[in-house]
Amino acid sequence: LATVADRKASRSWAVTVGLILLACALIAGIGLPLALELRSSNLLEARLRVVKKILSKTPLIDGHNNFAWNLRKQRGSARLHDFPFDVDLSKNASWGPSWQTDLIRLERGIVGAQFWSAYVPCEAQFLDAVKLTLEQIDVVRRLAAKYAGRMRLVASSSELEQAHRDGVIASLVGIEGGHSIGASMAVLRSFHHLGARYMTLTHKCNTPW
Ligand SMILES: *[C@@H]1O[C@H](CO)[C@@H](O)[C@H](O)[C@H]1NC(C)=O
């Protein structure tokens, strides 16, 4: 009799231990990853809050964007009036994932200032490089004018900071490549008058100067 009772007791112990092990396995297998997941999404949100706080005080400056040239390539002209710059173009199949710039995504990414490149190919040197550069600058200036409530053309760091405080994207012009000035200081000065605030020395070609 004693042996049968002992056997029953040890069986119920075995069941209890088995249940405890199962509970542990469930906690480790499901509970822990879930808790970690919650923690990491909280972490992500906390990080985003920090990023937003930093970028609200300090403008993030993107030094190079080929929008103007891409517009020309995509449309065959610098036509802007029916260009849907204020919708998320990544969601529109006719623009596709390779089209990277629109106002929605610039704002979502908290871009404080954008240097818009006036890029023309090296092949245009000694031909129509100056004209093409002027046309790129024209696109940038018209874009800023069209979305005046959300973008502003600026020409100095203090104007840039003021635009950022006003909650609009500061827009600047950068000339991409020294071939754009046609070896003329007058053209360089004129680009500066039009708002250009940097010029890279070259893209991939030698210049006479
Ligand atoms: C997608 O873009 C094209 C070209 O700009 C435009 O004609 C069309 O209406 C857009 N589609 C949607 C759903 O917005």
PDB file of C-alpha atoms and ligand atoms in Angstrom:
ATOM      1  CA  LEU A   1       0.000   0.000   0.000  1.00  0.00           C
ATOM      2  CA  ALA A   2       2.750   2.358   0.997  1.00  0.00           C
ATOM      3  CA  THR A   3       4.473   1.719  -2.319  1.00  0.00           C
ATOM      4  CA  VAL A   4       1.351   2.548  -4.357  1.00  0.00           C
ATOM      5  CA  ALA A   5       0.833   5.837  -2.402  1.00  0.00           C
ATOM      6  CA  ASP A   6       4.506   6.773  -2.939  1.00  0.00           C
ATOM      7  CA  ARG A   7       4.195   6.080  -6.645  1.00  0.00           C
ATOM      8  CA  LYS A   8       1.053   8.290  -6.878  1.00  0.00           C
ATOM      9  CA  ALA A   9       2.784  11.108  -4.965  1.00  0.00           C
ATOM     10  CA  SER A  10       5.863  10.995  -7.148  1.00  0.00           C
ATOM     11  CA  ARG A  11       3.659  10.987 -10.289  1.00  0.00           C
ATOM     12  CA  SER A  12       1.814  14.132  -9.164  1.00  0.00           C
ATOM     13  CA  TRP A  13       5.197  15.726  -8.405  1.00  0.00           C
ATOM     14  CA  ALA A  14       6.317  14.846 -11.882  1.00  0.00           C
ATOM     15  CA  VAL A  15       3.153  16.460 -13.330  1.00  0.00           C
ATOM     16  CA  THR A  16       3.670  19.593 -11.223  1.00  0.00           C
ATOM     17  CA  VAL A  17       7.313  19.919 -12.275  1.00  0.00           C
ATOM     18  CA  GLY A  18       6.272  19.289 -15.896  1.00  0.00           C
ATOM     19  CA  LEU A  19       3.658  22.067 -15.718  1.00  0.00           C
ATOM     20  CA  ILE A  20       6.160  24.477 -14.190  1.00  0.00           C
ATOM     21  CA  LEU A  21       8.683  23.672 -16.942  1.00  0.00           C
ATOM     22  CA  LEU A  22       5.975  24.199 -19.569  1.00  0.00           C
ATOM     23  CA  ALA A  23       5.053  27.574 -18.040  1.00  0.00           C
ATOM     24  CA  CYS A  24       8.721  28.572 -18.039  1.00  0.00           C
ATOM     25  CA  ALA A  25       9.063  27.515 -21.672  1.00  0.00           C
ATOM     26  CA  LEU A  26       5.981  29.557 -22.622  1.00  0.00           C
ATOM     27  CA  ILE A  27       7.271  32.627 -20.785  1.00  0.00           C
ATOM     28  CA  ALA A  28      10.703  32.279 -22.359  1.00  0.00           C
ATOM     29  CA  GLY A  29       9.361  31.446 -25.812  1.00  0.00           C
ATOM     30  CA  ILE A  30       6.492  33.941 -26.125  1.00  0.00           C
ATOM     31  CA  GLY A  31       6.436  36.296 -23.154  1.00  0.00           C
ATOM     32  CA  LEU A  32      10.061  37.351 -23.281  1.00  0.00           C
ATOM     33  CA  PRO A  33      10.240  38.135 -27.022  1.00  0.00           C
ATOM     34  CA  LEU A  34       6.933  40.021 -26.704  1.00  0.00           C
ATOM     35  CA  ALA A  35       8.236  42.038 -23.785  1.00  0.00           C
ATOM     36  CA  LEU A  36      11.472  42.773 -25.672  1.00  0.00           C
ATOM     37  CA  GLU A  37       9.507  43.755 -28.767  1.00  0.00           C
ATOM     38  CA  LEU A  38       7.395  46.170 -26.725  1.00  0.00           C
ATOM     39  CA  ARG A  39      10.541  47.542 -25.172  1.00  0.00           C
ATOM     40  CA  SER A  40      12.260  47.992 -28.537  1.00  0.00           C
ATOM     41  CA  SER A  41       9.265  49.759 -30.115  1.00  0.00           C
ATOM     42  CA  ASN A  42       9.170  52.011 -27.068  1.00  0.00           C
ATOM     43  CA  LEU A  43      12.875  52.527 -27.629  1.00  0.00           C
ATOM     44  CA  LEU A  44      12.275  53.418 -31.279  1.00  0.00           C
ATOM     45  CA  GLU A  45       9.596  55.928 -30.313  1.00  0.00           C
ATOM     46  CA  ALA A  46      11.842  57.363 -27.631  1.00  0.00           C
ATOM     47  CA  ARG A  47      14.648  57.701 -30.164  1.00  0.00           C
ATOM     48  CA  LEU A  48      12.314  59.364 -32.664  1.00  0.00           C
ATOM     49  CA  ARG A  49      11.249  61.839 -29.992  1.00  0.00           C
ATOM     50  CA  VAL A  50      14.905  62.689 -29.356  1.00  0.00           C
ATOM     51  CA  VAL A  51      15.601  63.028 -33.102  1.00  0.00           C
ATOM     52  CA  LYS A  52      12.576  65.297 -33.573  1.00  0.00           C
ATOM     53  CA  LYS A  53      13.630  67.429 -30.628  1.00  0.00           C
ATOM     54  CA  ILE A  54      17.181  67.804 -31.982  1.00  0.00           C
ATOM     55  CA  LEU A  55      16.000  68.562 -35.526  1.00  0.00           C
ATOM     56  CA  SER A  56      13.491  71.135 -34.267  1.00  0.00           C
ATOM     57  CA  LYS A  57      16.405  73.080 -32.792  1.00  0.00           C
ATOM     58  CA  THR A  58      19.130  72.275 -35.302  1.00  0.00           C
ATOM     59  CA  PRO A  59      18.405  72.330 -39.035  1.00  0.00           C
ATOM     60  CA  LEU A  60      19.422  69.176 -40.876  1.00  0.00           C
ATOM     61  CA  ILE A  61      21.080  70.352 -44.101  1.00  0.00           C
ATOM     62  CA  ASP A  62      21.101  68.133 -47.179  1.00  0.00           C
ATOM     63  CA  GLY A  63      23.984  69.307 -49.317  1.00  0.00           C
ATOM     64  CA  HIS A  64      22.974  67.860 -52.664  1.00  0.00           C
ATOM     65  CA  ASN A  65      19.741  67.072 -54.479  1.00  0.00           C
ATOM     66  CA  ASN A  66      19.450  66.538 -58.229  1.00  0.00           C
ATOM     67  CA  PHE A  67      15.723  67.254 -58.370  1.00  0.00           C
ATOM     68  CA  ALA A  68      16.037  69.948 -61.060  1.00  0.00           C
ATOM     69  CA  TRP A  69      17.980  67.747 -63.457  1.00  0.00           C
ATOM     70  CA  ASN A  70      15.796  64.700 -62.732  1.00  0.00           C
ATOM     71  CA  LEU A  71      12.696  66.747 -63.485  1.00  0.00           C
ATOM     72  CA  ARG A  72      14.170  67.605 -66.845  1.00  0.00           C
ATOM     73  CA  LYS A  73      15.127  63.995 -67.513  1.00  0.00           C
ATOM     74  CA  GLN A  74      11.768  62.601 -66.424  1.00  0.00           C
ATOM     75  CA  ARG A  75       9.579  65.105 -68.242  1.00  0.00           C
ATOM     76  CA  GLY A  76      11.783  66.142 -71.125  1.00  0.00           C
ATOM     77  CA  SER A  77      11.383  69.739 -69.946  1.00  0.00           C
ATOM     78  CA  ALA A  78      11.606  71.838 -66.802  1.00  0.00           C
ATOM     79  CA  ARG A  79       7.801  72.106 -66.701  1.00  0.00           C
ATOM     80  CA  LEU A  80       6.733  72.620 -63.109  1.00  0.00           C
ATOM     81  CA  HIS A  81       3.165  73.917 -63.201  1.00  0.00           C
ATOM     82  CA  ASP A  82       1.551  70.451 -63.258  1.00  0.00           C
ATOM     83  CA  PHE A  83       4.257  68.667 -61.322  1.00  0.00           C
ATOM     84  CA  PRO A  84       2.708  67.065 -58.197  1.00  0.00           C
ATOM     85  CA  PHE A  85       5.495  68.027 -55.798  1.00  0.00           C
ATOM     86  CA  ASP A  86       3.170  68.133 -52.782  1.00  0.00           C
ATOM     87  CA  VAL A  87       2.079  64.479 -52.886  1.00  0.00           C
ATOM     88  CA  ASP A  88       4.040  61.397 -51.779  1.00  0.00           C
ATOM     89  CA  LEU A  89       5.306  60.270 -55.191  1.00  0.00           C
ATOM     90  CA  SER A  90       6.656  56.966 -53.829  1.00  0.00           C
ATOM     91  CA  LYS A  91       3.009  55.833 -53.756  1.00  0.00           C
ATOM     92  CA  ASN A  92       2.482  56.653 -57.434  1.00  0.00           C
ATOM     93  CA  ALA A  93       3.594  53.850 -59.769  1.00  0.00           C
ATOM     94  CA  SER A  94       4.211  56.230 -62.684  1.00  0.00           C
ATOM     95  CA  TRP A  95       6.979  57.912 -60.634  1.00  0.00           C
ATOM     96  CA  GLY A  96       8.120  54.779 -58.832  1.00  0.00           C
ATOM     97  CA  PRO A  97      10.510  54.121 -55.978  1.00  0.00           C
ATOM     98  CA  SER A  98      13.488  55.680 -57.749  1.00  0.00           C
ATOM     99  CA  TRP A  99      11.881  59.134 -57.555  1.00  0.00           C
ATOM    100  CA  GLN A 100      13.185  60.202 -54.170  1.00  0.00           C
ATOM    101  CA  THR A 101      12.104  63.794 -53.614  1.00  0.00           C
ATOM    102  CA  ASP A 102       8.778  65.392 -52.883  1.00  0.00           C
ATOM    103  CA  LEU A 103       7.593  67.930 -50.341  1.00  0.00           C
ATOM    104  CA  ILE A 104       5.810  65.310 -48.217  1.00  0.00           C
ATOM    105  CA  ARG A 105       8.924  63.229 -47.715  1.00  0.00           C
ATOM    106  CA  LEU A 106      11.170  66.271 -47.179  1.00  0.00           C
ATOM    107  CA  GLU A 107       8.843  67.378 -44.387  1.00  0.00           C
ATOM    108  CA  ARG A 108       8.450  63.886 -42.935  1.00  0.00           C
ATOM    109  CA  GLY A 109      12.236  63.535 -42.870  1.00  0.00           C
ATOM    110  CA  ILE A 110      12.466  66.901 -41.081  1.00  0.00           C
ATOM    111  CA  VAL A 111      14.891  68.291 -43.642  1.00  0.00           C
ATOM    112  CA  GLY A 112      15.711  71.795 -42.421  1.00  0.00           C
ATOM    113  CA  ALA A 113      17.579  73.013 -45.465  1.00  0.00           C
ATOM    114  CA  GLN A 114      18.141  71.671 -48.952  1.00  0.00           C
ATOM    115  CA  PHE A 115      20.907  72.589 -51.363  1.00  0.00           C
ATOM    116  CA  TRP A 116      19.328  72.052 -54.768  1.00  0.00           C
ATOM    117  CA  SER A 117      21.965  71.177 -57.315  1.00  0.00           C
ATOM    118  CA  ALA A 118      22.259  73.019 -60.552  1.00  0.00           C
ATOM    119  CA  TYR A 119      23.819  70.086 -62.345  1.00  0.00           C
ATOM    120  CA  VAL A 120      24.626  69.893 -66.037  1.00  0.00           C
ATOM    121  CA  PRO A 121      26.633  67.124 -67.712  1.00  0.00           C
ATOM    122  CA  CYS A 122      30.292  67.674 -68.539  1.00  0.00           C
ATOM    123  CA  GLU A 123      29.420  67.074 -72.183  1.00  0.00           C
ATOM    124  CA  ALA A 124      27.786  70.525 -72.154  1.00  0.00           C
ATOM    125  CA  GLN A 125      31.106  72.257 -71.477  1.00  0.00           C
ATOM    126  CA  PHE A 126      32.002  74.776 -74.250  1.00  0.00           C
ATOM    127  CA  LEU A 127      28.447  74.290 -75.557  1.00  0.00           C
ATOM    128  CA  ASP A 128      25.340  75.216 -73.554  1.00  0.00           C
ATOM    129  CA  ALA A 129      26.569  74.554 -69.971  1.00  0.00           C
ATOM    130  CA  VAL A 130      25.864  78.135 -68.833  1.00  0.00           C
ATOM    131  CA  LYS A 131      22.351  78.156 -70.288  1.00  0.00           C
ATOM    132  CA  LEU A 132      21.550  74.733 -68.820  1.00  0.00           C
ATOM    133  CA  THR A 133      22.832  75.810 -65.396  1.00  0.00           C
ATOM    134  CA  LEU A 134      20.643  78.922 -65.520  1.00  0.00           C
ATOM    135  CA  GLU A 135      17.671  76.729 -66.338  1.00  0.00           C
ATOM    136  CA  GLN A 136      18.368  74.525 -63.292  1.00  0.00           C
ATOM    137  CA  ILE A 137      18.599  77.590 -61.042  1.00  0.00           C
ATOM    138  CA  ASP A 138      15.330  78.778 -62.553  1.00  0.00           C
ATOM    139  CA  VAL A 139      13.646  75.485 -61.584  1.00  0.00           C
ATOM    140  CA  VAL A 140      14.854  75.819 -57.995  1.00  0.00           C
ATOM    141  CA  ARG A 141      13.692  79.425 -57.717  1.00  0.00           C
ATOM    142  CA  ARG A 142      10.274  78.672 -59.242  1.00  0.00           C
ATOM    143  CA  LEU A 143       9.847  75.644 -56.986  1.00  0.00           C
ATOM    144  CA  ALA A 144      10.503  77.770 -53.889  1.00  0.00           C
ATOM    145  CA  ALA A 145       8.090  80.434 -55.178  1.00  0.00           C
ATOM    146  CA  LYS A 146       5.359  77.904 -55.941  1.00  0.00           C
ATOM    147  CA  TYR A 147       5.473  76.419 -52.432  1.00  0.00           C
ATOM    148  CA  ALA A 148       6.236  79.674 -50.630  1.00  0.00           C
ATOM    149  CA  GLY A 149       4.350  78.616 -47.483  1.00  0.00           C
ATOM    150  CA  ARG A 150       6.545  75.550 -47.039  1.00  0.00           C
ATOM    151  CA  MET A 151       9.872  76.406 -48.717  1.00  0.00           C
ATOM    152  CA  ARG A 152      11.968  79.545 -48.830  1.00  0.00           C
ATOM    153  CA  LEU A 153      14.955  80.496 -50.937  1.00  0.00           C
ATOM    154  CA  VAL A 154      17.743  81.648 -48.633  1.00  0.00           C
ATOM    155  CA  ALA A 155      21.225  82.992 -49.268  1.00  0.00           C
ATOM    156  CA  SER A 156      22.884  83.119 -45.857  1.00  0.00           C
ATOM    157  CA  SER A 157      23.190  81.051 -42.691  1.00  0.00           C
ATOM    158  CA  SER A 158      21.082  83.545 -40.713  1.00  0.00           C
ATOM    159  CA  GLU A 159      18.323  83.396 -43.351  1.00  0.00           C
ATOM    160  CA  LEU A 160      18.576  79.614 -43.215  1.00  0.00           C
ATOM    161  CA  GLU A 161      18.157  79.607 -39.441  1.00  0.00           C
ATOM    162  CA  GLN A 162      15.239  82.043 -39.656  1.00  0.00           C
ATOM    163  CA  ALA A 163      13.479  79.816 -42.208  1.00  0.00           C
ATOM    164  CA  HIS A 164      13.990  76.865 -39.887  1.00  0.00           C
ATOM    165  CA  ARG A 165      12.507  78.780 -36.954  1.00  0.00           C
ATOM    166  CA  ASP A 166       9.542  79.705 -39.190  1.00  0.00           C
ATOM    167  CA  GLY A 167       9.001  76.010 -39.984  1.00  0.00           C
ATOM    168  CA  VAL A 168       9.723  76.223 -43.724  1.00  0.00           C
ATOM    169  CA  ILE A 169      12.394  74.299 -45.635  1.00  0.00           C
ATOM    170  CA  ALA A 170      15.299  76.580 -46.444  1.00  0.00           C
ATOM    171  CA  SER A 171      16.288  76.190 -50.089  1.00  0.00           C
ATOM    172  CA  LEU A 172      19.699  76.953 -51.496  1.00  0.00           C
ATOM    173  CA  VAL A 173      21.373  76.630 -54.870  1.00  0.00           C
ATOM    174  CA  GLY A 174      24.614  74.715 -55.376  1.00  0.00           C
ATOM    175  CA  ILE A 175      26.419  74.681 -58.719  1.00  0.00           C
ATOM    176  CA  GLU A 176      27.718  71.215 -59.468  1.00  0.00           C
ATOM    177  CA  GLY A 177      30.892  71.513 -61.462  1.00  0.00           C
ATOM    178  CA  GLY A 178      33.193  74.339 -62.540  1.00  0.00           C
ATOM    179  CA  HIS A 179      32.358  73.857 -66.219  1.00  0.00           C
ATOM    180  CA  SER A 180      29.050  75.582 -65.465  1.00  0.00           C
ATOM    181  CA  ILE A 181      30.556  79.090 -65.440  1.00  0.00           C
ATOM    182  CA  GLY A 182      31.988  78.941 -68.967  1.00  0.00           C
ATOM    183  CA  ALA A 183      35.377  80.105 -67.585  1.00  0.00           C
ATOM    184  CA  SER A 184      33.841  83.507 -66.845  1.00  0.00           C
ATOM    185  CA  MET A 185      34.009  85.367 -63.538  1.00  0.00           C
ATOM    186  CA  ALA A 186      31.023  87.444 -64.678  1.00  0.00           C
ATOM    187  CA  VAL A 187      28.940  84.287 -64.971  1.00  0.00           C
ATOM    188  CA  LEU A 188      30.143  83.139 -61.539  1.00  0.00           C
ATOM    189  CA  ARG A 189      29.150  86.508 -60.012  1.00  0.00           C
ATOM    190  CA  SER A 190      25.789  86.342 -61.741  1.00  0.00           C
ATOM    191  CA  PHE A 191      25.138  82.846 -60.378  1.00  0.00           C
ATOM    192  CA  HIS A 192      25.935  84.238 -56.930  1.00  0.00           C
ATOM    193  CA  HIS A 193      23.406  87.056 -57.499  1.00  0.00           C
ATOM    194  CA  LEU A 194      20.831  84.399 -58.345  1.00  0.00           C
ATOM    195  CA  GLY A 195      21.419  82.679 -55.024  1.00  0.00           C
ATOM    196  CA  ALA A 196      24.118  80.075 -55.699  1.00  0.00           C
ATOM    197  CA  ARG A 197      26.069  79.505 -52.494  1.00  0.00           C
ATOM    198  CA  TYR A 198      28.512  76.806 -53.434  1.00  0.00           C
ATOM    199  CA  MET A 199      30.169  75.604 -56.587  1.00  0.00           C
ATOM    200  CA  THR A 200      32.068  72.325 -56.718  1.00  0.00           C
ATOM    201  CA  LEU A 201      35.313  72.505 -58.711  1.00  0.00           C
ATOM    202  CA  THR A 202      34.461  69.723 -61.078  1.00  0.00           C
ATOM    203  CA  HIS A 203      32.120  66.860 -61.642  1.00  0.00           C
ATOM    204  CA  LYS A 204      34.311  64.662 -63.834  1.00  0.00           C
ATOM    205  CA  CYS A 205      35.898  66.956 -66.411  1.00  0.00           C
ATOM    206  CA  ASN A 206      38.839  69.351 -66.550  1.00  0.00           C
ATOM    207  CA  THR A 207      38.048  73.042 -66.884  1.00  0.00           C
ATOM    208  CA  PRO A 208      40.251  75.601 -68.666  1.00  0.00           C
ATOM    209  CA  TRP A 209      40.727  77.466 -65.386  1.00  0.00           C
TER     210      TRP A 209
HETATM  211  C1  LIG B   1       0.504  59.709 -60.757  1.00  0.00           C
HETATM  212  O1  LIG B   1       1.320  60.603 -61.468  1.00  0.00           O
HETATM  213  C2  LIG B   1       0.863  60.906 -62.759  1.00  0.00           C
HETATM  214  C3  LIG B   1       1.918  61.776 -63.440  1.00  0.00           C
HETATM  215  O2  LIG B   1       2.184  62.946 -62.695  1.00  0.00           O
HETATM  216  C4  LIG B   1      -0.488  61.587 -62.687  1.00  0.00           C
HETATM  217  O3  LIG B   1      -0.955  61.860 -63.993  1.00  0.00           O
HETATM  218  C5  LIG B   1      -1.459  60.684 -61.955  1.00  0.00           C
HETATM  219  O4  LIG B   1      -2.678  61.341 -61.769  1.00  0.00           O
HETATM  220  C6  LIG B   1      -0.906  60.261 -60.605  1.00  0.00           C
HETATM  221  N1  LIG B   1      -1.748  59.263 -60.014  1.00  0.00           N
HETATM  222  C7  LIG B   1      -2.294  59.416 -58.812  1.00  0.00           C
HETATM  223  C8  LIG B   1      -3.141  58.257 -58.347  1.00  0.00           C
HETATM  224  O5  LIG B   1      -2.158  60.403 -58.131  1.00  0.00           O
END
